[in-house]
Amino acid sequence: MQDIQVPDERPEESGAQTIDYPPKYQTAPASDNVWLRSLTSLALYLLLGYYIFPSYEMLLLITGIVMFHELGHFLAMKYFRYNDLGIFFIPLLGAYVSGTKREVSQRQSAIILLAGPLPGVFLGIGLYFLDRHLGGIYWGDISLYTTSLLLILLNLLNLLPIYPLDGGQLLNRVFLDEESLVSRIFIFVSVAAMAWFAWHMYSRSGNAFYLALIAFPVMLLLRLRTDARYTAVEKKLEAAGINLDTSYEEMPDEDYWKIRDVLIETQPAFRDLQPGPPYSYSDREDKMMLQVQGSLQRNLIQDVSLPGKILLLLIWIGAFAAPWLLELDLRFFERFR
């Protein structure tokens, strides 16, 4: 009798399908686009400033002070190898340096944050004593004395412990836990302080310029709302077993599309997109890629010891005390009361 061979394994049922995950979305290096946007923002800043400032000399002076300040941040971030660096100007409000880095060090962050205001304060003090030594130096209608004190004033304002000013970011990054309740309370207090200042100055002067400062607390509130959304998304992704403690380059293609599905489900801006499977790129995939990158966790390296924090605190206090310790003539500041 012939033996009948029975196979040990049965073919997979027809319902089991292999999901095809396309490669995660990639874009070409955007360094040229970054600088084009930087120059465009500078042009808009100058155009609007032309109608706000009393003279083009004052406009160029304030713009130069802002650029010198942001260049300090830029060079420090470049030294610590941040990616996609660019300087962006916000009409009426100032400017900021944009850059990305996966592992963020407290020590590096402190240097970057202080690299903006401290050189401006030191330069302002140097120009002040140069003016006292030489006397009567003018550029157009603006004296070297005015230039020096504007450098000191604007950079000391940036060191105030109010978020998102440099001093507020330093306090939040080094002295507070950014993820803690205390940090969130600090940001809400900063929102209230900036809103009160803008309204108080507008009420006293009637200058509509101060109403533009309301943009700062509004942007902060929008950021807090966005952070809350990211927290909800993060919980969903962690529950799905997706590893968020990775870089975009190292993230598996499968995780990209799974994160994308969650973002379509939770983010109103993407509700009209079709989740997978099957998976395919949309005409807004570049924006989706930025959202996916934003959902990945950033590592904060807490490498500032207690003596380091004390040193930073002394530098911080010393910057504010320097104009008085050096007995600078600060009557210029009375006009800003």
Tab-separated table of C-alpha atoms in Angstrom:
chain	number	residue	atom	x	y	z
A	1	MET	CA	0.000	0.000	0.000
A	2	GLN	CA	1.357	3.441	-0.932
A	3	ASP	CA	1.892	5.875	1.898
A	4	ILE	CA	0.144	9.232	1.632
A	5	GLN	CA	2.345	12.184	2.586
A	6	VAL	CA	0.521	14.881	4.564
A	7	PRO	CA	2.245	18.291	4.539
A	8	ASP	CA	3.248	19.615	7.952
A	9	GLU	CA	2.228	23.202	7.147
A	10	ARG	CA	-0.856	24.573	5.479
A	11	PRO	CA	-0.783	27.563	3.181
A	12	GLU	CA	-1.744	30.853	4.760
A	13	GLU	CA	-5.394	31.640	4.530
A	14	SER	CA	-6.370	33.984	1.737
A	15	GLY	CA	-7.325	36.709	4.249
A	16	ALA	CA	-3.737	37.198	5.433
A	17	GLN	CA	-2.116	39.890	3.306
A	18	THR	CA	1.299	41.432	3.352
A	19	ILE	CA	1.143	45.201	3.755
A	20	ASP	CA	3.388	47.150	1.442
A	21	TYR	CA	4.992	50.107	3.256
A	22	PRO	CA	6.550	52.578	0.798
A	23	PRO	CA	9.766	54.341	1.864
A	24	LYS	CA	9.164	57.174	4.314
A	25	TYR	CA	8.918	60.549	2.684
A	26	GLN	CA	12.199	62.327	1.994
A	27	THR	CA	12.922	65.797	0.681
A	28	ALA	CA	16.035	67.224	-0.883
A	29	PRO	CA	18.279	69.348	1.387
A	30	ALA	CA	16.480	72.651	1.908
A	31	SER	CA	19.410	74.893	2.850
A	32	ASP	CA	18.781	77.207	-0.119
A	33	ASN	CA	15.079	77.443	0.761
A	34	VAL	CA	15.946	78.229	4.382
A	35	TRP	CA	18.092	81.202	3.409
A	36	LEU	CA	15.561	82.356	0.830
A	37	ARG	CA	12.899	82.415	3.551
A	38	SER	CA	15.333	84.211	5.855
A	39	LEU	CA	15.967	86.943	3.292
A	40	THR	CA	12.246	87.221	2.561
A	41	SER	CA	11.463	87.657	6.248
A	42	LEU	CA	14.189	90.327	6.516
A	43	ALA	CA	12.707	92.203	3.539
A	44	LEU	CA	9.230	92.168	5.135
A	45	TYR	CA	10.723	93.255	8.455
A	46	LEU	CA	12.424	96.259	6.832
A	47	LEU	CA	9.382	97.133	4.719
A	48	LEU	CA	7.006	97.258	7.664
A	49	GLY	CA	9.619	98.863	9.904
A	50	TYR	CA	9.989	101.703	7.409
A	51	TYR	CA	6.442	102.823	8.255
A	52	ILE	CA	6.885	102.323	12.015
A	53	PHE	CA	10.282	103.780	12.953
A	54	PRO	CA	10.758	107.563	12.945
A	55	SER	CA	13.767	107.420	10.588
A	56	TYR	CA	15.522	104.934	8.373
A	57	GLU	CA	18.658	105.381	10.500
A	58	MET	CA	16.792	104.121	13.567
A	59	LEU	CA	15.307	101.245	11.555
A	60	LEU	CA	18.748	100.159	10.344
A	61	LEU	CA	20.202	100.537	13.852
A	62	ILE	CA	17.522	98.345	15.457
A	63	THR	CA	17.840	95.827	12.609
A	64	GLY	CA	21.622	95.743	13.088
A	65	ILE	CA	21.231	95.170	16.845
A	66	VAL	CA	18.753	92.355	16.211
A	67	MET	CA	21.018	90.748	13.599
A	68	PHE	CA	24.069	90.979	15.874
A	69	HIS	CA	22.056	89.329	18.670
A	70	GLU	CA	20.741	86.508	16.474
A	71	LEU	CA	24.146	85.966	14.873
A	72	GLY	CA	25.456	85.062	18.330
A	73	HIS	CA	22.791	82.376	18.659
A	74	PHE	CA	23.436	81.219	15.080
A	75	LEU	CA	27.207	80.801	15.479
A	76	ALA	CA	26.792	78.950	18.780
A	77	MET	CA	24.237	76.565	17.245
A	78	LYS	CA	26.477	76.034	14.236
A	79	TYR	CA	29.393	75.244	16.567
A	80	PHE	CA	27.259	72.605	18.303
A	81	ARG	CA	26.249	71.166	14.909
A	82	TYR	CA	22.573	72.029	14.721
A	83	ASN	CA	20.949	71.257	11.364
A	84	ASP	CA	18.764	73.343	9.021
A	85	LEU	CA	19.931	76.631	10.532
A	86	GLY	CA	18.309	79.894	9.519
A	87	ILE	CA	17.617	83.386	10.906
A	88	PHE	CA	14.009	84.526	10.568
A	89	PHE	CA	12.665	88.029	11.194
A	90	ILE	CA	9.224	88.748	12.633
A	91	PRO	CA	7.976	92.237	11.711
A	92	LEU	CA	7.646	94.482	14.795
A	93	LEU	CA	8.652	91.670	17.147
A	94	GLY	CA	12.271	90.796	16.376
A	95	ALA	CA	13.862	87.623	15.050
A	96	TYR	CA	14.817	84.078	15.984
A	97	VAL	CA	17.257	81.369	14.907
A	98	SER	CA	15.771	78.066	13.798
A	99	GLY	CA	17.672	74.778	13.945
A	100	THR	CA	17.200	71.104	14.746
A	101	LYS	CA	19.143	68.614	16.807
A	102	ARG	CA	18.031	65.324	18.284
A	103	GLU	CA	20.089	65.357	21.485
A	104	VAL	CA	19.869	68.694	23.270
A	105	SER	CA	22.337	69.414	26.059
A	106	GLN	CA	21.536	71.771	28.929
A	107	ARG	CA	25.104	73.061	28.859
A	108	GLN	CA	25.027	73.690	25.120
A	109	SER	CA	21.577	75.287	25.402
A	110	ALA	CA	22.827	77.677	28.104
A	111	ILE	CA	25.774	78.741	25.920
A	112	ILE	CA	23.503	79.195	22.887
A	113	LEU	CA	20.968	81.266	24.832
A	114	LEU	CA	23.620	83.507	26.395
A	115	ALA	CA	25.524	83.879	23.093
A	116	GLY	CA	22.804	86.246	21.871
A	117	PRO	CA	22.411	88.868	24.634
A	118	LEU	CA	25.806	88.843	26.372
A	119	PRO	CA	27.909	89.963	23.364
A	120	GLY	CA	25.378	92.739	22.759
A	121	VAL	CA	25.645	93.933	26.371
A	122	PHE	CA	29.465	93.837	26.240
A	123	LEU	CA	29.543	95.657	22.895
A	124	GLY	CA	27.126	98.290	24.208
A	125	ILE	CA	29.312	98.894	27.271
A	126	GLY	CA	32.415	99.134	25.065
A	127	LEU	CA	30.763	101.671	22.744
A	128	TYR	CA	29.561	103.654	25.769
A	129	PHE	CA	33.091	104.130	27.091
A	130	LEU	CA	34.367	104.796	23.550
A	131	ASP	CA	31.816	107.597	23.237
A	132	ARG	CA	32.848	109.030	26.606
A	133	HIS	CA	36.500	108.960	25.544
A	134	LEU	CA	36.044	110.424	22.051
A	135	GLY	CA	32.754	112.275	22.513
A	136	GLY	CA	30.171	113.510	20.035
A	137	ILE	CA	30.241	110.645	17.525
A	138	TYR	CA	27.089	110.528	15.375
A	139	TRP	CA	25.774	108.327	12.593
A	140	GLY	CA	23.161	110.464	10.871
A	141	ASP	CA	20.961	111.769	13.686
A	142	ILE	CA	21.885	108.933	16.070
A	143	SER	CA	24.714	109.308	18.557
A	144	LEU	CA	27.107	106.569	19.574
A	145	TYR	CA	25.762	107.075	23.113
A	146	THR	CA	22.236	106.195	21.953
A	147	THR	CA	23.550	103.198	20.019
A	148	SER	CA	25.428	101.867	23.042
A	149	LEU	CA	22.473	102.163	25.402
A	150	LEU	CA	20.045	100.614	22.906
A	151	LEU	CA	22.407	97.651	22.639
A	152	ILE	CA	22.409	97.306	26.418
A	153	LEU	CA	18.664	97.843	26.822
A	154	LEU	CA	17.438	95.452	24.126
A	155	ASN	CA	19.793	92.676	25.160
A	156	LEU	CA	19.027	93.025	28.876
A	157	LEU	CA	15.322	92.843	28.030
A	158	ASN	CA	16.061	89.523	26.334
A	159	LEU	CA	17.619	88.241	29.551
A	160	LEU	CA	14.459	88.833	31.598
A	161	PRO	CA	13.120	85.549	33.068
A	162	ILE	CA	10.011	85.624	30.882
A	163	TYR	CA	9.337	82.891	28.345
A	164	PRO	CA	10.092	82.868	25.367
A	165	LEU	CA	12.823	85.495	25.892
A	166	ASP	CA	16.352	84.118	26.203
A	167	GLY	CA	16.299	84.510	29.979
A	168	GLY	CA	12.986	82.661	30.223
A	169	GLN	CA	14.228	79.829	28.017
A	170	LEU	CA	17.396	79.585	30.122
A	171	LEU	CA	15.331	79.359	33.304
A	172	ASN	CA	13.011	76.751	31.795
A	173	ARG	CA	15.754	74.628	30.217
A	174	VAL	CA	18.368	74.601	32.983
A	175	PHE	CA	16.621	75.419	36.255
A	176	LEU	CA	13.163	73.883	35.684
A	177	ASP	CA	12.031	70.531	34.349
A	178	GLU	CA	10.515	71.380	30.951
A	179	GLU	CA	7.968	68.575	31.263
A	180	SER	CA	6.875	69.471	34.803
A	181	LEU	CA	3.787	71.254	36.087
A	182	VAL	CA	6.046	74.027	37.437
A	183	SER	CA	7.327	74.683	33.901
A	184	ARG	CA	3.800	74.946	32.509
A	185	ILE	CA	2.792	77.310	35.317
A	186	PHE	CA	5.878	79.415	34.550
A	187	ILE	CA	4.859	79.669	30.885
A	188	PHE	CA	1.299	80.704	31.808
A	189	VAL	CA	2.713	83.362	34.150
A	190	SER	CA	4.892	84.591	31.267
A	191	VAL	CA	1.823	84.798	29.025
A	192	ALA	CA	-0.017	86.877	31.622
A	193	ALA	CA	3.009	89.142	32.208
A	194	MET	CA	3.496	89.869	28.497
A	195	ALA	CA	-0.212	90.508	27.933
A	196	TRP	CA	-0.299	92.902	30.916
A	197	PHE	CA	2.824	94.740	29.721
A	198	ALA	CA	1.468	95.184	26.188
A	199	TRP	CA	-1.863	96.522	27.426
A	200	HIS	CA	-0.243	98.721	30.105
A	201	MET	CA	2.146	100.353	27.622
A	202	TYR	CA	-0.638	100.849	25.070
A	203	SER	CA	-2.885	102.440	27.704
A	204	ARG	CA	-0.137	104.852	28.744
A	205	SER	CA	1.161	105.804	25.318
A	206	GLY	CA	-1.694	105.095	22.932
A	207	ASN	CA	0.923	103.641	20.559
A	208	ALA	CA	-0.582	100.748	18.597
A	209	PHE	CA	2.899	99.225	18.328
A	210	TYR	CA	2.523	97.823	21.853
A	211	LEU	CA	-0.633	95.968	20.831
A	212	ALA	CA	1.550	93.993	18.405
A	213	LEU	CA	3.327	92.549	21.433
A	214	ILE	CA	0.112	90.614	22.159
A	215	ALA	CA	1.337	88.292	19.408
A	216	PHE	CA	3.883	86.808	21.842
A	217	PRO	CA	1.380	85.501	24.429
A	218	VAL	CA	-0.988	84.421	21.650
A	219	MET	CA	1.785	82.372	20.005
A	220	LEU	CA	2.677	80.865	23.371
A	221	LEU	CA	-0.915	79.789	23.994
A	222	LEU	CA	-1.077	78.247	20.526
A	223	ARG	CA	2.165	76.415	21.237
A	224	LEU	CA	0.798	75.063	24.512
A	225	ARG	CA	-2.254	73.831	22.624
A	226	THR	CA	-0.037	72.162	20.032
A	227	ASP	CA	2.080	70.578	22.778
A	228	ALA	CA	-1.082	69.159	24.378
A	229	ARG	CA	-2.054	67.617	21.029
A	230	TYR	CA	1.408	66.112	20.606
A	231	THR	CA	1.160	64.624	24.099
A	232	ALA	CA	-2.132	62.932	23.177
A	233	VAL	CA	-0.604	61.662	19.916
A	234	GLU	CA	2.480	60.438	21.767
A	235	LYS	CA	0.343	58.350	24.130
A	236	LYS	CA	-1.481	56.747	21.201
A	237	LEU	CA	1.768	55.942	19.424
A	238	GLU	CA	3.402	54.478	22.529
A	239	ALA	CA	0.282	52.355	23.120
A	240	ALA	CA	0.696	51.045	19.562
A	241	GLY	CA	4.251	49.973	20.384
A	242	ILE	CA	5.952	52.510	18.112
A	243	ASN	CA	9.436	53.564	19.192
A	244	LEU	CA	9.562	57.367	19.291
A	245	ASP	CA	13.029	57.483	20.825
A	246	THR	CA	14.759	57.559	17.455
A	247	SER	CA	15.730	59.928	14.674
A	248	TYR	CA	13.748	60.348	11.474
A	249	GLU	CA	16.601	58.848	9.461
A	250	GLU	CA	16.700	55.703	11.633
A	251	MET	CA	12.923	55.286	11.922
A	252	PRO	CA	11.584	52.230	10.020
A	253	ASP	CA	9.350	52.923	7.017
A	254	GLU	CA	6.535	50.978	8.678
A	255	ASP	CA	6.568	53.306	11.702
A	256	TYR	CA	6.342	56.367	9.438
A	257	TRP	CA	3.066	55.168	7.938
A	258	LYS	CA	1.662	54.076	11.287
A	259	ILE	CA	2.442	57.484	12.803
A	260	ARG	CA	0.910	59.069	9.711
A	261	ASP	CA	-2.357	57.174	10.276
A	262	VAL	CA	-2.551	58.409	13.875
A	263	LEU	CA	-1.897	61.991	12.759
A	264	ILE	CA	-4.672	61.752	10.169
A	265	GLU	CA	-6.994	60.538	12.920
A	266	THR	CA	-6.057	63.186	15.496
A	267	GLN	CA	-4.961	66.311	13.571
A	268	PRO	CA	-7.787	68.374	11.996
A	269	ALA	CA	-5.471	69.658	9.257
A	270	PHE	CA	-5.071	66.121	7.871
A	271	ARG	CA	-8.583	64.714	8.352
A	272	ASP	CA	-9.239	64.850	4.598
A	273	LEU	CA	-6.318	62.512	3.844
A	274	GLN	CA	-6.893	58.819	3.318
A	275	PRO	CA	-5.248	56.503	5.874
A	276	GLY	CA	-3.769	53.192	4.800
A	277	PRO	CA	-3.502	50.509	3.789
A	278	PRO	CA	-2.867	50.873	0.914
A	279	TYR	CA	-0.329	53.633	1.512
A	280	SER	CA	0.558	56.400	-0.899
A	281	TYR	CA	1.959	59.936	-0.716
A	282	SER	CA	-0.373	62.911	-0.707
A	283	ASP	CA	0.203	66.341	-2.235
A	284	ARG	CA	0.898	67.603	1.325
A	285	GLU	CA	3.376	64.912	2.272
A	286	ASP	CA	6.072	67.490	3.031
A	287	LYS	CA	3.854	68.954	5.781
A	288	MET	CA	2.996	65.469	7.027
A	289	MET	CA	6.711	64.648	7.201
A	290	LEU	CA	7.281	67.673	9.460
A	291	GLN	CA	4.468	66.505	11.748
A	292	VAL	CA	5.945	63.013	11.920
A	293	GLN	CA	9.365	64.469	12.736
A	294	GLY	CA	7.772	66.626	15.438
A	295	SER	CA	6.223	63.576	17.082
A	296	LEU	CA	9.629	61.959	17.646
A	297	GLN	CA	11.102	62.450	21.087
A	298	ARG	CA	13.969	64.845	21.684
A	299	ASN	CA	16.545	63.821	24.255
A	300	LEU	CA	17.504	66.439	26.828
A	301	ILE	CA	20.898	65.742	28.364
A	302	GLN	CA	20.940	67.175	31.890
A	303	ASP	CA	24.634	67.933	32.142
A	304	VAL	CA	24.652	71.145	34.210
A	305	SER	CA	25.707	70.420	37.788
A	306	LEU	CA	24.765	72.493	40.835
A	307	PRO	CA	28.044	74.515	40.663
A	308	GLY	CA	27.341	75.075	36.966
A	309	LYS	CA	23.863	76.387	37.749
A	310	ILE	CA	25.296	78.725	40.380
A	311	LEU	CA	27.843	80.005	37.830
A	312	LEU	CA	25.092	80.604	35.260
A	313	LEU	CA	23.033	82.432	37.870
A	314	LEU	CA	25.984	84.687	38.723
A	315	ILE	CA	26.586	85.459	35.024
A	316	TRP	CA	22.890	86.217	34.643
A	317	ILE	CA	22.821	88.574	37.619
A	318	GLY	CA	26.154	90.132	36.599
A	319	ALA	CA	24.782	91.060	33.181
A	320	PHE	CA	21.956	93.049	34.779
A	321	ALA	CA	24.247	94.603	37.380
A	322	ALA	CA	27.039	95.583	34.952
A	323	PRO	CA	25.580	98.950	33.817
A	324	TRP	CA	25.181	100.076	37.434
A	325	LEU	CA	28.491	98.621	38.632
A	326	LEU	CA	30.252	100.498	35.836
A	327	GLU	CA	28.304	103.640	36.735
A	328	LEU	CA	26.915	104.162	33.261
A	329	ASP	CA	24.712	107.206	32.699
A	330	LEU	CA	21.348	105.477	32.371
A	331	ARG	CA	19.089	108.524	32.103
A	332	PHE	CA	18.430	107.406	28.530
A	333	PHE	CA	16.300	104.565	29.933
A	334	GLU	CA	13.860	106.942	31.618
A	335	ARG	CA	12.011	107.461	28.338
A	336	PHE	CA	10.967	103.789	28.410
A	337	ARG	CA	9.215	104.041	31.783
